[in-house]
């Protein structure tokens, strides 16, 4: 973990992935919220973020700064175009969607111009679920996810208040909870939770 965390942080910063940065910050916020020393970890986190951003090369700063600009870069513009295609799918098939795992195929066959067929996925959990599964499937999916989070919290509470000796399991359950929250937030720009 001590080796993997810095390697992941460097990879995230060098690729300029805004979605990864958002997901990482979400995970850190959830861990911070659950920590006993919030003030200390919060102060250290703010200092680390400021130092990290100051030391970041200018080309990467520019990419991260595009999140606050009104004009979109090519990546963001194409992502929004793909999301609008997903909205079209939702409008056309609101109840059951185009089928699980069929976003790319439906886009390429029915929602692309004949001159430029695109089979790219939605890159959004929320667009993907609604367009592929429709209202019925989306209700099932998000109900399952909510129940999972509820049971995860209950399990963690039992492990922490129960007899000692369950520390490893408590850390594991907390890690699953943090990972799930990260996937929910990164679901704005990716669909890994749906996979």
Coordinates of N, CA and C in Angstrom, one line a residue, residues 47-170:
X47 N -2.6 21.1 3.2 CA -1.2 21.5 2.9 C -0.7 20.6 1.8
X48 N -1.0 19.3 1.8 CA -0.5 18.4 0.8 C -1.0 18.7 -0.6
X49 N -2.3 19.1 -0.7 CA -3.0 19.5 -1.9 C -2.3 20.7 -2.5
X50 N -2.1 21.7 -1.6 CA -1.5 23.0 -2.1 C -0.1 22.7 -2.6
X51 N 0.7 22.0 -1.8 CA 2.1 21.7 -2.2 C 2.1 20.9 -3.5
X52 N 1.2 19.9 -3.6 CA 1.2 19.1 -4.8 C 0.8 19.9 -6.0
X53 N -0.1 20.9 -5.9 CA -0.5 21.7 -7.0 C 0.6 22.7 -7.4
X54 N 1.3 23.2 -6.4 CA 2.4 24.2 -6.7 C 3.5 23.4 -7.4
X55 N 3.8 22.2 -7.0 CA 4.9 21.5 -7.7 C 4.6 20.8 -9.0
X56 N 3.3 20.8 -9.3 CA 2.9 20.2 -10.6 C 3.3 21.0 -11.8
X57 N 3.9 20.3 -12.8 CA 4.3 21.0 -14.0 C 3.1 21.8 -14.6
X58 N 3.4 22.9 -15.3 CA 2.3 23.8 -15.8 C 1.4 23.1 -16.8
X59 N 1.9 22.1 -17.6 CA 1.0 21.5 -18.6 C -0.1 20.7 -17.9
X60 N 0.2 20.1 -16.7 CA -0.8 19.4 -16.0 C -1.8 20.3 -15.2
X61 N -1.2 21.4 -14.7 CA -2.1 22.4 -14.1 C -3.1 22.9 -15.1
X62 N -2.7 23.2 -16.3 CA -3.6 23.7 -17.3 C -4.8 22.7 -17.5
X63 N -4.5 21.4 -17.6 CA -5.5 20.4 -17.8 C -6.5 20.4 -16.6
X64 N -6.0 20.5 -15.4 CA -6.9 20.5 -14.3 C -7.7 21.8 -14.2
X65 N -7.1 22.9 -14.6 CA -7.8 24.2 -14.6 C -8.9 24.2 -15.6
X66 N -8.9 23.4 -16.6 CA -10.0 23.4 -17.6 C -11.4 23.1 -17.0
X67 N -11.4 22.5 -15.8 CA -12.7 22.2 -15.2 C -13.4 23.4 -14.8
X68 N -12.8 24.5 -14.6 CA -13.4 25.8 -14.2 C -13.7 26.7 -15.4
X69 N -13.3 26.3 -16.6 CA -13.5 27.2 -17.8 C -14.8 26.9 -18.4
X70 N -15.4 28.0 -19.0 CA -16.7 27.8 -19.7 C -16.5 27.1 -21.0
X71 N -15.4 27.3 -21.7 CA -15.1 26.6 -23.0 C -14.6 25.2 -22.6
X72 N -15.0 24.2 -23.5 CA -14.6 22.8 -23.2 C -13.5 22.4 -24.1
X73 N -12.6 21.5 -23.5 CA -11.6 20.9 -24.4 C -12.2 19.8 -25.2
X74 N -11.5 19.2 -26.1 CA -12.0 18.2 -27.0 C -12.6 17.0 -26.3
X75 N -11.9 16.6 -25.2 CA -12.3 15.4 -24.5 C -13.7 15.7 -23.8
X76 N -13.8 16.8 -23.2 CA -15.0 17.2 -22.5 C -16.2 17.4 -23.5
X77 N -15.9 18.0 -24.6 CA -17.0 18.2 -25.6 C -17.5 16.9 -26.1
X78 N -16.6 16.0 -26.4 CA -17.0 14.7 -27.0 C -17.8 13.9 -25.9
X79 N -17.4 14.0 -24.6 CA -18.0 13.3 -23.6 C -19.5 13.8 -23.5
X80 N -19.7 15.1 -23.5 CA -21.0 15.7 -23.4 C -21.9 15.2 -24.6
X81 N -21.3 15.2 -25.8 CA -22.0 14.7 -27.0 C -22.4 13.2 -26.8
X82 N -21.6 12.4 -26.2 CA -21.9 11.0 -25.9 C -23.0 11.0 -24.9
X83 N -23.0 11.8 -23.8 CA -24.1 11.8 -22.8 C -25.4 12.2 -23.5
X84 N -25.4 13.2 -24.4 CA -26.6 13.6 -25.1 C -27.2 12.4 -25.9
X85 N -26.3 11.6 -26.5 CA -26.7 10.4 -27.2 C -27.4 9.5 -26.2
X86 N -26.9 9.3 -25.0 CA -27.5 8.5 -24.0 C -28.9 9.0 -23.6
X87 N -29.0 10.3 -23.5 CA -30.3 10.9 -23.2 C -31.3 10.6 -24.4
X88 N -30.9 10.6 -25.6 CA -31.7 10.2 -26.7 C -32.2 8.8 -26.5
X89 N -31.3 7.9 -26.1 CA -31.7 6.5 -25.9 C -32.7 6.4 -24.8
X90 N -32.5 7.2 -23.7 CA -33.5 7.2 -22.6 C -34.9 7.6 -23.1
X91 N -34.9 8.7 -23.9 CA -36.2 9.2 -24.4 C -36.8 8.1 -25.4
X92 N -36.0 7.5 -26.2 CA -36.6 6.5 -27.1 C -37.1 5.2 -26.4
X93 N -36.4 4.8 -25.4 CA -36.7 3.5 -24.7 C -36.7 3.8 -23.2
X94 N -37.7 4.5 -22.6 CA -37.6 4.9 -21.2 C -37.8 3.8 -20.2
X95 N -38.6 2.8 -20.5 CA -39.0 1.8 -19.5 C -37.9 0.7 -19.3
X96 N -37.4 0.1 -20.4 CA -36.4 -1.0 -20.3 C -35.1 -0.7 -20.9
X97 N -34.9 0.5 -21.5 CA -33.6 0.9 -22.1 C -33.3 0.1 -23.4
X98 N -32.0 0.2 -23.8 CA -31.6 -0.5 -25.0 C -31.0 -1.8 -24.7
X99 N -30.8 -2.2 -23.5 CA -30.3 -3.5 -23.1 C -29.0 -3.4 -22.4
X100 N -28.8 -4.2 -21.4 CA -27.6 -4.2 -20.6 C -26.4 -4.5 -21.4
X101 N -25.4 -3.7 -21.4 CA -24.1 -3.9 -22.2 C -24.3 -3.5 -23.6
X102 N -25.3 -2.8 -24.0 CA -25.6 -2.5 -25.4 C -25.4 -1.0 -25.7
X103 N -24.9 -0.2 -24.9 CA -24.8 1.3 -25.2 C -24.0 1.5 -26.4
X104 N -22.8 0.9 -26.5 CA -21.9 1.1 -27.6 C -22.5 0.6 -28.9
X105 N -23.1 -0.6 -28.9 CA -23.7 -1.1 -30.1 C -24.9 -0.3 -30.5
X106 N -25.7 0.1 -29.6 CA -26.9 0.9 -29.9 C -26.4 2.3 -30.5
X107 N -25.4 2.8 -29.9 CA -24.9 4.1 -30.4 C -24.4 3.9 -31.8
X108 N -23.6 2.9 -32.1 CA -23.0 2.7 -33.4 C -24.0 2.4 -34.4
X109 N -25.0 1.6 -34.1 CA -26.0 1.1 -35.1 C -27.1 2.1 -35.3
X110 N -27.6 2.8 -34.3 CA -28.8 3.6 -34.4 C -28.6 5.0 -34.1
X111 N -27.6 5.4 -33.4 CA -27.5 6.8 -32.9 C -26.2 7.5 -33.4
X112 N -25.6 7.0 -34.5 CA -24.5 7.6 -35.1 C -24.8 7.9 -36.6
X113 N -24.1 8.9 -37.1 CA -24.3 9.2 -38.6 C -23.6 8.1 -39.3
X114 N -24.2 7.8 -40.5 CA -23.6 6.7 -41.3 C -22.2 7.0 -41.7
X115 N -21.8 8.2 -41.8 CA -20.4 8.6 -42.2 C -19.4 8.4 -41.0
X116 N -19.9 8.5 -39.8 CA -19.0 8.4 -38.7 C -19.7 7.6 -37.6
X117 N -19.5 6.3 -37.6 CA -20.1 5.4 -36.6 C -19.2 5.4 -35.4
X118 N -19.8 5.6 -34.2 CA -19.1 5.6 -33.0 C -19.7 4.5 -32.1
X119 N -18.9 3.6 -31.6 CA -19.3 2.6 -30.7 C -18.8 2.8 -29.2
X120 N -18.5 4.1 -28.9 CA -17.9 4.4 -27.6 C -19.0 4.4 -26.6
X121 N -18.6 3.9 -25.4 CA -19.5 3.8 -24.2 C -19.8 5.2 -23.7
X122 N -20.7 5.3 -22.8 CA -21.2 6.6 -22.3 C -20.2 7.3 -21.3
X123 N -19.3 6.5 -20.7 CA -18.4 7.1 -19.7 C -19.1 7.9 -18.6
X124 N -20.3 7.3 -18.2 CA -21.0 7.9 -17.1 C -21.9 6.8 -16.5
X125 N -21.8 6.4 -15.3 CA -22.6 5.4 -14.7 C -24.1 5.7 -14.8
X126 N -24.4 7.0 -14.6 CA -25.8 7.4 -14.5 C -26.5 7.4 -15.9
X127 N -25.7 7.8 -16.9 CA -26.2 7.8 -18.3 C -26.3 6.3 -18.7
X128 N -25.3 5.6 -18.4 CA -25.2 4.2 -18.9 C -26.4 3.3 -18.3
X129 N -26.6 3.5 -17.0 CA -27.7 2.7 -16.3 C -29.0 3.1 -16.9
X130 N -29.3 4.4 -17.0 CA -30.6 4.8 -17.4 C -30.8 4.5 -18.9
X131 N -29.8 4.6 -19.7 CA -30.0 4.3 -21.2 C -30.1 2.8 -21.5
X132 N -29.3 2.0 -20.7 CA -29.3 0.6 -21.0 C -30.4 -0.2 -20.3
X133 N -30.7 0.2 -19.1 CA -31.7 -0.5 -18.3 C -33.0 0.2 -18.2
X134 N -33.1 1.4 -18.6 CA -34.4 2.1 -18.4 C -34.7 2.4 -17.0
X135 N -35.9 2.9 -16.8 CA -36.4 3.3 -15.4 C -36.5 2.0 -14.5
X136 N -37.0 0.9 -15.1 CA -37.1 -0.3 -14.3 C -35.8 -0.8 -13.8
X137 N -34.8 -0.9 -14.7 CA -33.5 -1.4 -14.3 C -32.8 -0.4 -13.4
X138 N -32.9 0.9 -13.7 CA -32.2 1.9 -12.9 C -32.7 1.9 -11.4
X139 N -34.0 1.7 -11.3 CA -34.6 1.6 -9.9 C -34.0 0.4 -9.2
X140 N -33.9 -0.7 -9.9 CA -33.4 -2.0 -9.3 C -31.9 -1.8 -9.0
X141 N -31.2 -1.2 -9.9 CA -29.7 -1.0 -9.7 C -29.4 -0.1 -8.5
X142 N -30.1 1.0 -8.5 CA -29.8 2.0 -7.4 C -30.4 1.5 -6.0
X143 N -31.5 0.8 -6.1 CA -32.0 0.2 -4.8 C -31.0 -0.8 -4.3
X144 N -30.5 -1.7 -5.1 CA -29.5 -2.6 -4.7 C -28.3 -1.9 -4.1
X145 N -27.8 -0.9 -4.8 CA -26.6 -0.1 -4.3 C -26.9 0.5 -3.0
X146 N -28.1 1.1 -2.8 CA -28.4 1.7 -1.5 C -28.5 0.6 -0.4
X147 N -29.0 -0.5 -0.7 CA -29.1 -1.6 0.3 C -27.7 -2.1 0.7
X148 N -26.9 -2.2 -0.4 CA -25.5 -2.6 -0.1 C -24.8 -1.7 0.8
X149 N -24.9 -0.4 0.6 CA -24.3 0.6 1.5 C -24.8 0.5 2.9
X150 N -26.1 0.3 3.0 CA -26.8 0.2 4.3 C -26.2 -1.0 5.1
X151 N -26.2 -2.1 4.4 CA -25.7 -3.4 5.1 C -24.2 -3.2 5.4
X152 N -23.4 -2.6 4.5 CA -22.0 -2.4 4.8 C -21.8 -1.6 6.0
X153 N -22.6 -0.5 6.2 CA -22.5 0.4 7.4 C -22.8 -0.4 8.6
X154 N -23.9 -1.2 8.6 CA -24.3 -2.0 9.7 C -23.3 -3.0 10.1
X155 N -22.7 -3.7 9.1 CA -21.6 -4.7 9.4 C -20.4 -4.0 10.0
X156 N -20.0 -2.8 9.5 CA -18.9 -2.1 10.1 C -19.2 -1.8 11.5
X157 N -20.4 -1.3 11.8 CA -20.8 -0.9 13.2 C -20.7 -2.1 14.1
X158 N -21.2 -3.3 13.7 CA -21.1 -4.5 14.5 C -19.7 -4.9 14.7
X159 N -18.8 -4.8 13.7 CA -17.4 -5.2 13.9 C -16.7 -4.3 14.8
X160 N -17.0 -3.0 14.8 CA -16.3 -2.0 15.7 C -16.8 -2.1 17.1
X161 N -18.1 -2.5 17.3 CA -18.6 -2.5 18.7 C -18.6 -3.9 19.3
X162 N -18.3 -4.9 18.4 CA -18.3 -6.3 18.9 C -17.0 -6.6 19.6
X163 N -16.7 -7.9 19.9 CA -15.5 -8.2 20.6 C -14.3 -7.9 19.8
X164 N -13.2 -7.6 20.4 CA -11.9 -7.3 19.7 C -11.5 -8.5 18.9
X165 N -10.6 -8.3 18.0 CA -10.1 -9.4 17.2 C -10.7 -9.3 15.8
X166 N -11.6 -8.4 15.5 CA -12.2 -8.2 14.2 C -11.6 -7.0 13.5
X167 N -10.5 -6.5 13.9 CA -9.9 -5.3 13.3 C -9.7 -5.4 11.8
X168 N -9.1 -6.5 11.4 CA -8.8 -6.7 10.0 C -10.0 -6.6 9.1
X169 N -11.1 -7.3 9.6 CA -12.3 -7.3 8.9 C -13.0 -6.0 8.9
X170 N -12.9 -5.2 10.0 CA -13.4 -3.9 10.0 C -12.7 -3.0 9.0

